[in-house]
PDB file of C-alpha atoms in Angstrom:
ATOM      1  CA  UNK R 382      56.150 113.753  57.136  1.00  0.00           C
ATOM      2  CA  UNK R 383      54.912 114.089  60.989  1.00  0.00           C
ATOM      3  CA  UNK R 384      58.392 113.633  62.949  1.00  0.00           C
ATOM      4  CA  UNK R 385      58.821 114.038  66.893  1.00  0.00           C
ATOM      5  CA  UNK R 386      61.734 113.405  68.710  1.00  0.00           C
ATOM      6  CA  UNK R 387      62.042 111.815  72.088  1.00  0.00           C
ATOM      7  CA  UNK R 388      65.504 112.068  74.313  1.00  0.00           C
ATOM      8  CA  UNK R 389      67.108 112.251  77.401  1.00  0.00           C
ATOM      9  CA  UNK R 390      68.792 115.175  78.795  1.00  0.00           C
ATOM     10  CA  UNK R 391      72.282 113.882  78.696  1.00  0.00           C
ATOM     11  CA  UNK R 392      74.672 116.894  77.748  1.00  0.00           C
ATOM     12  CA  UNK R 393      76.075 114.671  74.665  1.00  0.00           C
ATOM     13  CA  UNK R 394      71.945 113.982  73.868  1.00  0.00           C
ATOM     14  CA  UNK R 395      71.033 117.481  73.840  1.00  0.00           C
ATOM     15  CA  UNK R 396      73.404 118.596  71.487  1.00  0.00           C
ATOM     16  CA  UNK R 397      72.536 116.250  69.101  1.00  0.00           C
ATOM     17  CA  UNK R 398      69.191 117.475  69.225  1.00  0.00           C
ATOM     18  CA  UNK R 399      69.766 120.018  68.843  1.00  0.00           C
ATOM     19  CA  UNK R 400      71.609 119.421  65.438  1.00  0.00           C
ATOM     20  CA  UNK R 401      69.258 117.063  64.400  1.00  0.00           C
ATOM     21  CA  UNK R 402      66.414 119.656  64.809  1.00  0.00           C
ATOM     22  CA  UNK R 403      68.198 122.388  63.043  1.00  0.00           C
ATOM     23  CA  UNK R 404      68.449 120.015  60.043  1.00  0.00           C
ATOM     24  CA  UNK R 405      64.902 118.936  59.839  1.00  0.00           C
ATOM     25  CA  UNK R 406      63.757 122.219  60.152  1.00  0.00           C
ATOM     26  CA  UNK R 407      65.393 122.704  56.459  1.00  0.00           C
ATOM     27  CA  UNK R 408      63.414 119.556  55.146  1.00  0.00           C
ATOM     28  CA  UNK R 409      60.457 120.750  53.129  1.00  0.00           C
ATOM     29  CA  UNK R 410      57.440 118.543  54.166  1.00  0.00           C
ATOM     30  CA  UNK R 411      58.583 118.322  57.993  1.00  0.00           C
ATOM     31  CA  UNK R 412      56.007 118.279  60.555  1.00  0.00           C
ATOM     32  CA  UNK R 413      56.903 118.756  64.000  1.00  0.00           C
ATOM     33  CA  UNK R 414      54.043 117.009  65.911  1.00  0.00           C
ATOM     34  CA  UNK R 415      54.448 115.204  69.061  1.00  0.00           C
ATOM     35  CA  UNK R 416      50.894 114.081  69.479  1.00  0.00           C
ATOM     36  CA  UNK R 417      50.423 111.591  65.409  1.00  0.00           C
ATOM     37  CA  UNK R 418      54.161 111.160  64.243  1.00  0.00           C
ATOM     38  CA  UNK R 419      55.173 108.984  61.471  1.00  0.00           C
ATOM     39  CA  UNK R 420      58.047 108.647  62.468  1.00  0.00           C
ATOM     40  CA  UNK R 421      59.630 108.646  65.955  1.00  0.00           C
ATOM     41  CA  UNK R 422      63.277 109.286  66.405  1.00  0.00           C
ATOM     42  CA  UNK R 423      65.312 108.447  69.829  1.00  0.00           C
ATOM     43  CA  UNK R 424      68.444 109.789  71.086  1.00  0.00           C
ATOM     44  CA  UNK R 425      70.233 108.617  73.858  1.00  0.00           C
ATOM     45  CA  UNK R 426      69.865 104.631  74.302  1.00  0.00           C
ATOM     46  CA  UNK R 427      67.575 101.397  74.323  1.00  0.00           C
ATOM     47  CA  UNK R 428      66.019 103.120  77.776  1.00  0.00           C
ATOM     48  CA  UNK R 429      65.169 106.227  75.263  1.00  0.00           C
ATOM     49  CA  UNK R 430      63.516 103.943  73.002  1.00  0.00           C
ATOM     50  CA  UNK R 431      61.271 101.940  75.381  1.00  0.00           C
ATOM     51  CA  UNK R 432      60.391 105.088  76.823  1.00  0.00           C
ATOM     52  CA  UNK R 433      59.262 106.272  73.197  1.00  0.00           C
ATOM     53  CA  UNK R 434      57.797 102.943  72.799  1.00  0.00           C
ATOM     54  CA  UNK R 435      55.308 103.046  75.317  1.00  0.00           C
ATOM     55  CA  UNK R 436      54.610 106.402  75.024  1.00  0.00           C
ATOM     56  CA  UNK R 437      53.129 105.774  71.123  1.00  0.00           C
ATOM     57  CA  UNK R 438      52.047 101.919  71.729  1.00  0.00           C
ATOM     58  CA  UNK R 439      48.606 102.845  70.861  1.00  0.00           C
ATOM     59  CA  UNK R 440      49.501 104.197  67.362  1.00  0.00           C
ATOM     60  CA  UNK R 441      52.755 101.373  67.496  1.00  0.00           C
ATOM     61  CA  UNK R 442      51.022 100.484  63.690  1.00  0.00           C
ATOM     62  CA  UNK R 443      51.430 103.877  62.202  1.00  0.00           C
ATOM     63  CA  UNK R 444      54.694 104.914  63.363  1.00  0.00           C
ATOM     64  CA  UNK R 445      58.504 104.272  62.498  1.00  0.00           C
ATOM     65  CA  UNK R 446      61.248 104.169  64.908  1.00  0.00           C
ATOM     66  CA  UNK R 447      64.478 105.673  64.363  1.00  0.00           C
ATOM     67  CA  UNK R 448      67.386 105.102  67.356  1.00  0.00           C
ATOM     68  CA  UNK R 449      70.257 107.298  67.145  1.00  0.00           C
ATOM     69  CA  UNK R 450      72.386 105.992  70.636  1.00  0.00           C
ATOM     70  CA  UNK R 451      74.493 108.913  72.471  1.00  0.00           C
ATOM     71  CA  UNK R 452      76.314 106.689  74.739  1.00  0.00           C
ATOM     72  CA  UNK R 453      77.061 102.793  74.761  1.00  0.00           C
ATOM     73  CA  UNK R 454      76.069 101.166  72.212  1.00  0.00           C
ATOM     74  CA  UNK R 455      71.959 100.069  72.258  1.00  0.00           C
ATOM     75  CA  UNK R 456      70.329  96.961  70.741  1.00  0.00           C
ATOM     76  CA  UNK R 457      67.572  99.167  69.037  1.00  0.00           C
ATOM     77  CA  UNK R 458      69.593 102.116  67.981  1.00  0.00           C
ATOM     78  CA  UNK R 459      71.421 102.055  64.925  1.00  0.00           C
ATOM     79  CA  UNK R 460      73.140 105.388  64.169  1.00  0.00           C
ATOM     80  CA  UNK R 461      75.505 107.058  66.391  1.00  0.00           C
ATOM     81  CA  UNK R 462      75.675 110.633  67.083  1.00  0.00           C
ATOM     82  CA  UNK R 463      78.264 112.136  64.500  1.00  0.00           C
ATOM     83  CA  UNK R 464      76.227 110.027  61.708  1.00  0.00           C
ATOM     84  CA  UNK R 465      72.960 112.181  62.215  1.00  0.00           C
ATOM     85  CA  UNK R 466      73.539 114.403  59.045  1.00  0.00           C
ATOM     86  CA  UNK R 467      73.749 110.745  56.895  1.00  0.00           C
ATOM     87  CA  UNK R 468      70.687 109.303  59.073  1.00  0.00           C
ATOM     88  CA  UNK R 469      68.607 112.607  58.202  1.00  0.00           C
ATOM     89  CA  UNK R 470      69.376 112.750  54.099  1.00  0.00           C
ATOM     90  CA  UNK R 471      68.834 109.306  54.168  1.00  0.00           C
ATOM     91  CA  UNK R 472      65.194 109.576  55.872  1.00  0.00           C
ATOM     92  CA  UNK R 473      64.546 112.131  53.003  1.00  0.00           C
ATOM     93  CA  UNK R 474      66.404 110.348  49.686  1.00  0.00           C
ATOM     94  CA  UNK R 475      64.584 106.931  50.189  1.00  0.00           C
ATOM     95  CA  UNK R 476      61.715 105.501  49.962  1.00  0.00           C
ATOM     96  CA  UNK R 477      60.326 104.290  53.773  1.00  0.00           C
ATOM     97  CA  UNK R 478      61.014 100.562  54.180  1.00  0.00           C
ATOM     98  CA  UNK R 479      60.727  98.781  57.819  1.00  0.00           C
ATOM     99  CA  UNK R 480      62.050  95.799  59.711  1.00  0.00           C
ATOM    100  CA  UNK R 481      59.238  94.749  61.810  1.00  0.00           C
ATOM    101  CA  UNK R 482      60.123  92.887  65.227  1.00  0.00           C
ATOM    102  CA  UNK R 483      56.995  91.360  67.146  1.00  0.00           C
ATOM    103  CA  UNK R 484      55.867  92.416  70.683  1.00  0.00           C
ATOM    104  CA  UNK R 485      54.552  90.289  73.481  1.00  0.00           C
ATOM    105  CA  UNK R 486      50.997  90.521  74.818  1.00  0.00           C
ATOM    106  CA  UNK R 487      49.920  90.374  78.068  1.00  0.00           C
ATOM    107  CA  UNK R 488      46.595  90.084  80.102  1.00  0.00           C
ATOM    108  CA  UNK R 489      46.048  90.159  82.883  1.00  0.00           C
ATOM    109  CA  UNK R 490      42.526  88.678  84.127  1.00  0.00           C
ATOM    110  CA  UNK R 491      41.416  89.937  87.973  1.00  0.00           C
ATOM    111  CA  UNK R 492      39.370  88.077  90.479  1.00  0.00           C
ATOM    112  CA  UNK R 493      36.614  90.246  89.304  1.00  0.00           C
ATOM    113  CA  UNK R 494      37.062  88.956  86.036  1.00  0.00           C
ATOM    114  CA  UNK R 495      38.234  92.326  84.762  1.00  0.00           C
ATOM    115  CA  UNK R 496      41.121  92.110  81.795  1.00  0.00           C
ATOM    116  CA  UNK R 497      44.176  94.559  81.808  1.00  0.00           C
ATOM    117  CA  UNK R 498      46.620  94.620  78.477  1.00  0.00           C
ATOM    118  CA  UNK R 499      49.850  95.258  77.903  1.00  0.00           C
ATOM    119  CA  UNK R 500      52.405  95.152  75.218  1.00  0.00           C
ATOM    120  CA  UNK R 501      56.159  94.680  75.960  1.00  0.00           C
ATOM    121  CA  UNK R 502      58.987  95.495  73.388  1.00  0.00           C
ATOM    122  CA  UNK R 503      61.427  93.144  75.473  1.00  0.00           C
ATOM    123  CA  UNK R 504      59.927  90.966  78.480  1.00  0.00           C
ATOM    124  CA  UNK R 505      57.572  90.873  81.215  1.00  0.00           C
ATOM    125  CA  UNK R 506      58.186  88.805  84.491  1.00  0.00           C
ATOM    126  CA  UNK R 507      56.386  88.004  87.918  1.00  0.00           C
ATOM    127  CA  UNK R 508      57.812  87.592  90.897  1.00  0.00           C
ATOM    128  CA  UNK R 509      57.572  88.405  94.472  1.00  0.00           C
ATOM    129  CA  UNK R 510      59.873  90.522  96.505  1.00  0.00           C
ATOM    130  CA  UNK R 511      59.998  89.333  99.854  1.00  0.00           C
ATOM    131  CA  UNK R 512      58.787  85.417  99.554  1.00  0.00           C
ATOM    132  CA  UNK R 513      58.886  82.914  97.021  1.00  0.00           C
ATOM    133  CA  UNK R 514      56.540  83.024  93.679  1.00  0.00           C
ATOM    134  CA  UNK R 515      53.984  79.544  93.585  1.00  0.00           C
ATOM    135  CA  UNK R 516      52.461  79.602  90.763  1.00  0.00           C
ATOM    136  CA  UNK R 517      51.319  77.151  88.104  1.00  0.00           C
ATOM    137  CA  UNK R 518      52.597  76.964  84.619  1.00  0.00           C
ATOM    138  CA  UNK R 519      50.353  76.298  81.550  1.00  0.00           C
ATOM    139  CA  UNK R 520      50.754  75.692  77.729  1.00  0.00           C
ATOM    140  CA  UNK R 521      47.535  76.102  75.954  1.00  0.00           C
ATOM    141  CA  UNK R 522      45.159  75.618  78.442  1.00  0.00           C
ATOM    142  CA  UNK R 523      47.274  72.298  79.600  1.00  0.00           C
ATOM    143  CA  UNK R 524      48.867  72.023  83.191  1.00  0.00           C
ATOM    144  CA  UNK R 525      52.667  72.034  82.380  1.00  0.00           C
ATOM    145  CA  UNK R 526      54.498  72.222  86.024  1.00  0.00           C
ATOM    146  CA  UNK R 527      54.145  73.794  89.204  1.00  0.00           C
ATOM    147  CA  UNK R 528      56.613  76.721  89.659  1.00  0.00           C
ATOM    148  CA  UNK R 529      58.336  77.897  92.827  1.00  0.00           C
ATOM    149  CA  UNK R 530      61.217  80.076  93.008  1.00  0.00           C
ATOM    150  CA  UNK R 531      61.781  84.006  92.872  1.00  0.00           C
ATOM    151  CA  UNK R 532      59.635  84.634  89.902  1.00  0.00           C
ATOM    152  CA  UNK R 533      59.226  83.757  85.668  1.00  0.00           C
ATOM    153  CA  UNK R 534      60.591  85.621  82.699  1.00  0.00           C
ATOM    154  CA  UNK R 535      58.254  85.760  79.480  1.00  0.00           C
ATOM    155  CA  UNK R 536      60.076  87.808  76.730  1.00  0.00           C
ATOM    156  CA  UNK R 537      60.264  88.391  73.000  1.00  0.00           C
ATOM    157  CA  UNK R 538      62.910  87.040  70.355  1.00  0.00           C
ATOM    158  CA  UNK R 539      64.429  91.012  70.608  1.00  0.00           C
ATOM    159  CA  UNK R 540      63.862  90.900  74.271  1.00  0.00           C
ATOM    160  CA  UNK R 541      66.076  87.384  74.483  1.00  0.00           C
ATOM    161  CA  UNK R 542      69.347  89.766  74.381  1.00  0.00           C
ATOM    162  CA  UNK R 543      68.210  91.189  77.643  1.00  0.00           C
ATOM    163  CA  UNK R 544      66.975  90.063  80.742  1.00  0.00           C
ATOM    164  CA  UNK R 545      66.031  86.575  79.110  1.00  0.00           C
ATOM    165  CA  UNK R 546      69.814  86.393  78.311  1.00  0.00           C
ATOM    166  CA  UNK R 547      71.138  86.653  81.774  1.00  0.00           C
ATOM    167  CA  UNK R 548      68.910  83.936  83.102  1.00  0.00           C
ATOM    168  CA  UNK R 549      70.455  81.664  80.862  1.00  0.00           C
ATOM    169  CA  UNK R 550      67.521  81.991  78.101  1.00  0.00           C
ATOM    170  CA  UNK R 551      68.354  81.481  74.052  1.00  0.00           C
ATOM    171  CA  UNK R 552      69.335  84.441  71.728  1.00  0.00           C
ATOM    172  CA  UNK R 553      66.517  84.127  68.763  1.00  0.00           C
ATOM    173  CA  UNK R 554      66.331  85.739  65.607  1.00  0.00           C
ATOM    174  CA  UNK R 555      63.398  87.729  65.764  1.00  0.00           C
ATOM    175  CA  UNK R 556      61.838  86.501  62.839  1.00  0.00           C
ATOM    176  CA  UNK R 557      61.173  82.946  64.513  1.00  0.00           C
ATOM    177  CA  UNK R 558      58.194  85.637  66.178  1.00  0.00           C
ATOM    178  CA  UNK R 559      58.869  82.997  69.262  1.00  0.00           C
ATOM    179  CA  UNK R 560      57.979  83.234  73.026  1.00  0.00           C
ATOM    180  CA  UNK R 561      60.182  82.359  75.598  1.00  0.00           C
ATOM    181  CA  UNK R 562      60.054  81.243  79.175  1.00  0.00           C
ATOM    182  CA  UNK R 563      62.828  81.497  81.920  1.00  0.00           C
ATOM    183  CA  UNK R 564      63.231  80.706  85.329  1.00  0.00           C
ATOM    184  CA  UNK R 565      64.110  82.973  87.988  1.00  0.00           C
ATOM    185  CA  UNK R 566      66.234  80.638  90.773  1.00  0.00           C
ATOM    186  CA  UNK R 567      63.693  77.916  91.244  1.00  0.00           C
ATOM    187  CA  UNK R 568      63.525  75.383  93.972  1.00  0.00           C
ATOM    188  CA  UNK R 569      62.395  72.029  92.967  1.00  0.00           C
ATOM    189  CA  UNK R 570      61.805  69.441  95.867  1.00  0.00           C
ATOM    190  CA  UNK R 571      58.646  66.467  96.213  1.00  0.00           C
ATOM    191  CA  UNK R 572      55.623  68.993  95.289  1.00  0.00           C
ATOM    192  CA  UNK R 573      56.997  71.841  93.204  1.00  0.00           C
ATOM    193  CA  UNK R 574      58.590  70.308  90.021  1.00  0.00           C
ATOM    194  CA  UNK R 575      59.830  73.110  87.101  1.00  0.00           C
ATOM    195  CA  UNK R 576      61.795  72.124  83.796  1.00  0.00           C
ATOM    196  CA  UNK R 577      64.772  74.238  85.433  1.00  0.00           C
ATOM    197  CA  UNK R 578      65.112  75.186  81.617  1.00  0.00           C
ATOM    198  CA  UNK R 579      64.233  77.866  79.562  1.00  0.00           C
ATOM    199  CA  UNK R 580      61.892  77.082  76.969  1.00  0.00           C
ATOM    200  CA  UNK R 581      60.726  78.336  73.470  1.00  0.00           C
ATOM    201  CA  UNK R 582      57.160  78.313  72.120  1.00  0.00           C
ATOM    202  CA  UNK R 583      55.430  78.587  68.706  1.00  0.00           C
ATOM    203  CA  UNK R 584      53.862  81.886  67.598  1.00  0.00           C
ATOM    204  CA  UNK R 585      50.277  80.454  68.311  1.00  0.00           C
ATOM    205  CA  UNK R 586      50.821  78.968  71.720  1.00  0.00           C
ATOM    206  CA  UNK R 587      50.550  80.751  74.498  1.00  0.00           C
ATOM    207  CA  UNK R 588      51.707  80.617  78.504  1.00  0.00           C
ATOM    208  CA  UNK R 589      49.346  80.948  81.140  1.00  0.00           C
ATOM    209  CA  UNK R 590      50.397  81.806  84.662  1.00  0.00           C
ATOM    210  CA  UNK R 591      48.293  81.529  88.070  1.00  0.00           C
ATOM    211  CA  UNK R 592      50.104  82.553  91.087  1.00  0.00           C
ATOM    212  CA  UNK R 593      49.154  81.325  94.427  1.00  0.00           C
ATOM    213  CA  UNK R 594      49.405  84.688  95.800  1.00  0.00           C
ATOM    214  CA  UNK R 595      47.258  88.102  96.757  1.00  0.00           C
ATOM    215  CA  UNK R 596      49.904  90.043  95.770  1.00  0.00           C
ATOM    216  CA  UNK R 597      52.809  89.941  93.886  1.00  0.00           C
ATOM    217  CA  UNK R 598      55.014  92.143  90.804  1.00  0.00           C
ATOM    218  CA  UNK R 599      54.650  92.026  87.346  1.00  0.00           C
ATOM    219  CA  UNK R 600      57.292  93.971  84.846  1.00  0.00           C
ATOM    220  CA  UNK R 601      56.647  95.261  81.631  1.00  0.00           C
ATOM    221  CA  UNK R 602      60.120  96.299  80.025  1.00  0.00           C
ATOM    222  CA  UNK R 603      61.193  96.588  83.439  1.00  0.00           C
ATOM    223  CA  UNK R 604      58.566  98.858  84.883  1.00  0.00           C
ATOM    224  CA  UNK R 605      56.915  97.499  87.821  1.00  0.00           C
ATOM    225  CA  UNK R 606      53.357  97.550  88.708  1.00  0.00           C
ATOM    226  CA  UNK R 607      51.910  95.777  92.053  1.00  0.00           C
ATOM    227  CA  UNK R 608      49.250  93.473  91.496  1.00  0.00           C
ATOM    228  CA  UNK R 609      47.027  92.023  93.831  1.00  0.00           C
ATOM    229  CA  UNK R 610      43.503  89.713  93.349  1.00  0.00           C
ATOM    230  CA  UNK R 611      44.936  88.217  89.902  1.00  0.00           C
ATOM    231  CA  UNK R 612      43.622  84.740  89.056  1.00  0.00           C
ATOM    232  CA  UNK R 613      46.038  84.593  86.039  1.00  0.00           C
ATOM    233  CA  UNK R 614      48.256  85.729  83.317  1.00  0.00           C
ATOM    234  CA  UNK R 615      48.255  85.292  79.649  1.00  0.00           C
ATOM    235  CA  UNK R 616      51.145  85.736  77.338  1.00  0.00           C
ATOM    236  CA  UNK R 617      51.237  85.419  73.974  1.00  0.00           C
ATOM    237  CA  UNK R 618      52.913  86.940  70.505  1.00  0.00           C
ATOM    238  CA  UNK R 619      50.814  90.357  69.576  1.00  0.00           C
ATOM    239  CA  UNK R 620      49.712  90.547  66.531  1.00  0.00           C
ATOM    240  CA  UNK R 621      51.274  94.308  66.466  1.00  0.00           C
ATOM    241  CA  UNK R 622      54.624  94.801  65.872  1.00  0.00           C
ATOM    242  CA  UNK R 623      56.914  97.915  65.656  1.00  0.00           C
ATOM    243  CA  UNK R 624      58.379  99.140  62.805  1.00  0.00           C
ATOM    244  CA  UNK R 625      62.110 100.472  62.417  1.00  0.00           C
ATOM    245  CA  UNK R 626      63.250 102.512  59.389  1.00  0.00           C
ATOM    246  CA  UNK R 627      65.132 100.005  57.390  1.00  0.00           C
ATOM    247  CA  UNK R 628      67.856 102.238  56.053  1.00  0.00           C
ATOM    248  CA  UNK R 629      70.697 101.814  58.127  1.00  0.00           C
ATOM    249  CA  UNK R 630      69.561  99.422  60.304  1.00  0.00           C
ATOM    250  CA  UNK R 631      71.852  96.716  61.607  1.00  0.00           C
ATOM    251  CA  UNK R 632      71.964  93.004  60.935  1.00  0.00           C
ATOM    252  CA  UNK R 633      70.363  91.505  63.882  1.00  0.00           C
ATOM    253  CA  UNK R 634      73.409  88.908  64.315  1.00  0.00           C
ATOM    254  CA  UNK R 635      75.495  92.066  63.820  1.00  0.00           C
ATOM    255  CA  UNK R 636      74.130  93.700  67.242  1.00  0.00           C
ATOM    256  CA  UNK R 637      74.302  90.923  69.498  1.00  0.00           C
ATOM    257  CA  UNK R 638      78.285  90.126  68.186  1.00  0.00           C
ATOM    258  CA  UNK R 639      78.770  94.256  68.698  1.00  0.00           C
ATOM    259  CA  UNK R 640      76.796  94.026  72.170  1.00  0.00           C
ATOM    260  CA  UNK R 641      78.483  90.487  73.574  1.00  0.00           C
ATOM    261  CA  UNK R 642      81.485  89.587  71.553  1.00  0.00           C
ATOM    262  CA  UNK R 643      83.372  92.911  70.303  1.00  0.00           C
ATOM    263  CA  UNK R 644      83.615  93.709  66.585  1.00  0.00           C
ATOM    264  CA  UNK R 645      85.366  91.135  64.084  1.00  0.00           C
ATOM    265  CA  UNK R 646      86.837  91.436  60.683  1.00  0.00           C
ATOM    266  CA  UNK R 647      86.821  88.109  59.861  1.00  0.00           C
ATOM    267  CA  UNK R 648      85.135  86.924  56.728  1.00  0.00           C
ATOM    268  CA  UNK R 649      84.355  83.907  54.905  1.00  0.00           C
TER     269      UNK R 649
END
């Protein structure tokens, strides 16, 4: 088994690294190799795991995610520090299984007609920094409105916990493998008309964005990249998705009650 692990350099982090390495190192079979892991584990928090994320995007197929969160709790990391000795016999007594979450795809298509791709775990948005965003909005090829306000949020079903969530977007399940569209503060007056809504999509639809702009941001998990000369943006549900180890790993409803609500003994 090919194993790398990525972290931060919190104090707290670094210790359990330390621990955790220790213990692998006594695993017969273990690989340390940074370049073609199987698996992938994270220590610190969701940031961690993006980070990871990105990193092996190109291999996302091939690999298994482990999160092991140091600090608050995070959305994609299941074990806490003192559990690492459980997480690591666990890993080794059985059998690999995965929960698969799906990714969002993004291309970008310049005024040359050049394409750019991306993948993003959580969301990707436009927007401008210093003006309003015009752009418009389609649905499969079909003119749906004409946007104007600060910018658009496109994220996954995971990704609807995050920035989606605090736009006023939906909480999905991840296995509806839906898209989702939110507006960033826009202004609707005689020519620009929006839904003023978020909106969900189907699997095999997918949003098209032209901004009436040279220049403007796009994120992908929150890192930004300028773009300028971009005659539009396609967003759709990859067909990749990433893999967590199954042992261990938490009820989806589970997280967002332990992230929003606060834990609850209360059974049916």
């Amino acid at each position: 088994m090919r194993i790398t692990i990525a972290h931060n350099t919190n104090q707290e982090t670094l210790k359990v690294v330390a621990h955790l390495r220790k213990l692998l190192e006594t695993k017969e079979g273990v690989v340390f190799d940074a370049k073609y892991p199987d698996v992938v584990i994270t220590v610190g928090g969701d940031g961690t795991l993006i980070n990871a994320f990105h990193r092996y995007e190109n291999q996302i197929s091939s690999i298994r995610f482990i999160g092991i969160h140091t600090g608050h709790l995070g959305f994609y990391t299941d074990w806490r520090g003192p559990e690492v000795d459980k997480m690591v016999d666990a890993l080794f007594l059985r059998e690999p299984e995965s929960a698969s979450y799906p990714l969002l795809e993004v291309e970008l298509l310049t005024e040359a007609n050049e394409k750019k791709h991306f993948l993003a775990l959580n969301e990707s948005a436009v927007k401008r920094i210093s003006h309003t965003l015009e752009a418009k909005v389609y649905i499969d090829d079909q003119l749906f409105e004409n946007f104007r306000g600060d910018g658009l949020c496109i994220s996954t079903p995971t990704g609807s916990t995050g920035y989606n969530k605090s736009l006023g977007g939906a909480v999905i399940h991840p296995r509806l493998k839906a898209l989702q569209m939110a507006e960033i503060a826009s202004i609707n007056n005689s020519i620009f008309r929006s839904l003023s809504s978020p909106i969900v999509l189907a699997p095999e639809q997918c949003v098209t964005i032209v901004p009436n702009a040279d220049h403007f941001v796009m994120t992908i998990d929150g890192r930004r990249i300028n773009i300028r000369n971009a005659k539009k943006i396609n967003y759709r549900i990859s067909t990749k998705e990433i893999h967590f180890d199954r042992f261990g790993h938490t009820h989806f409803w589970s997280r967002v009650q332990s992230a929003f609500i606060g834990d609850n003994d209360d059974t049916i």
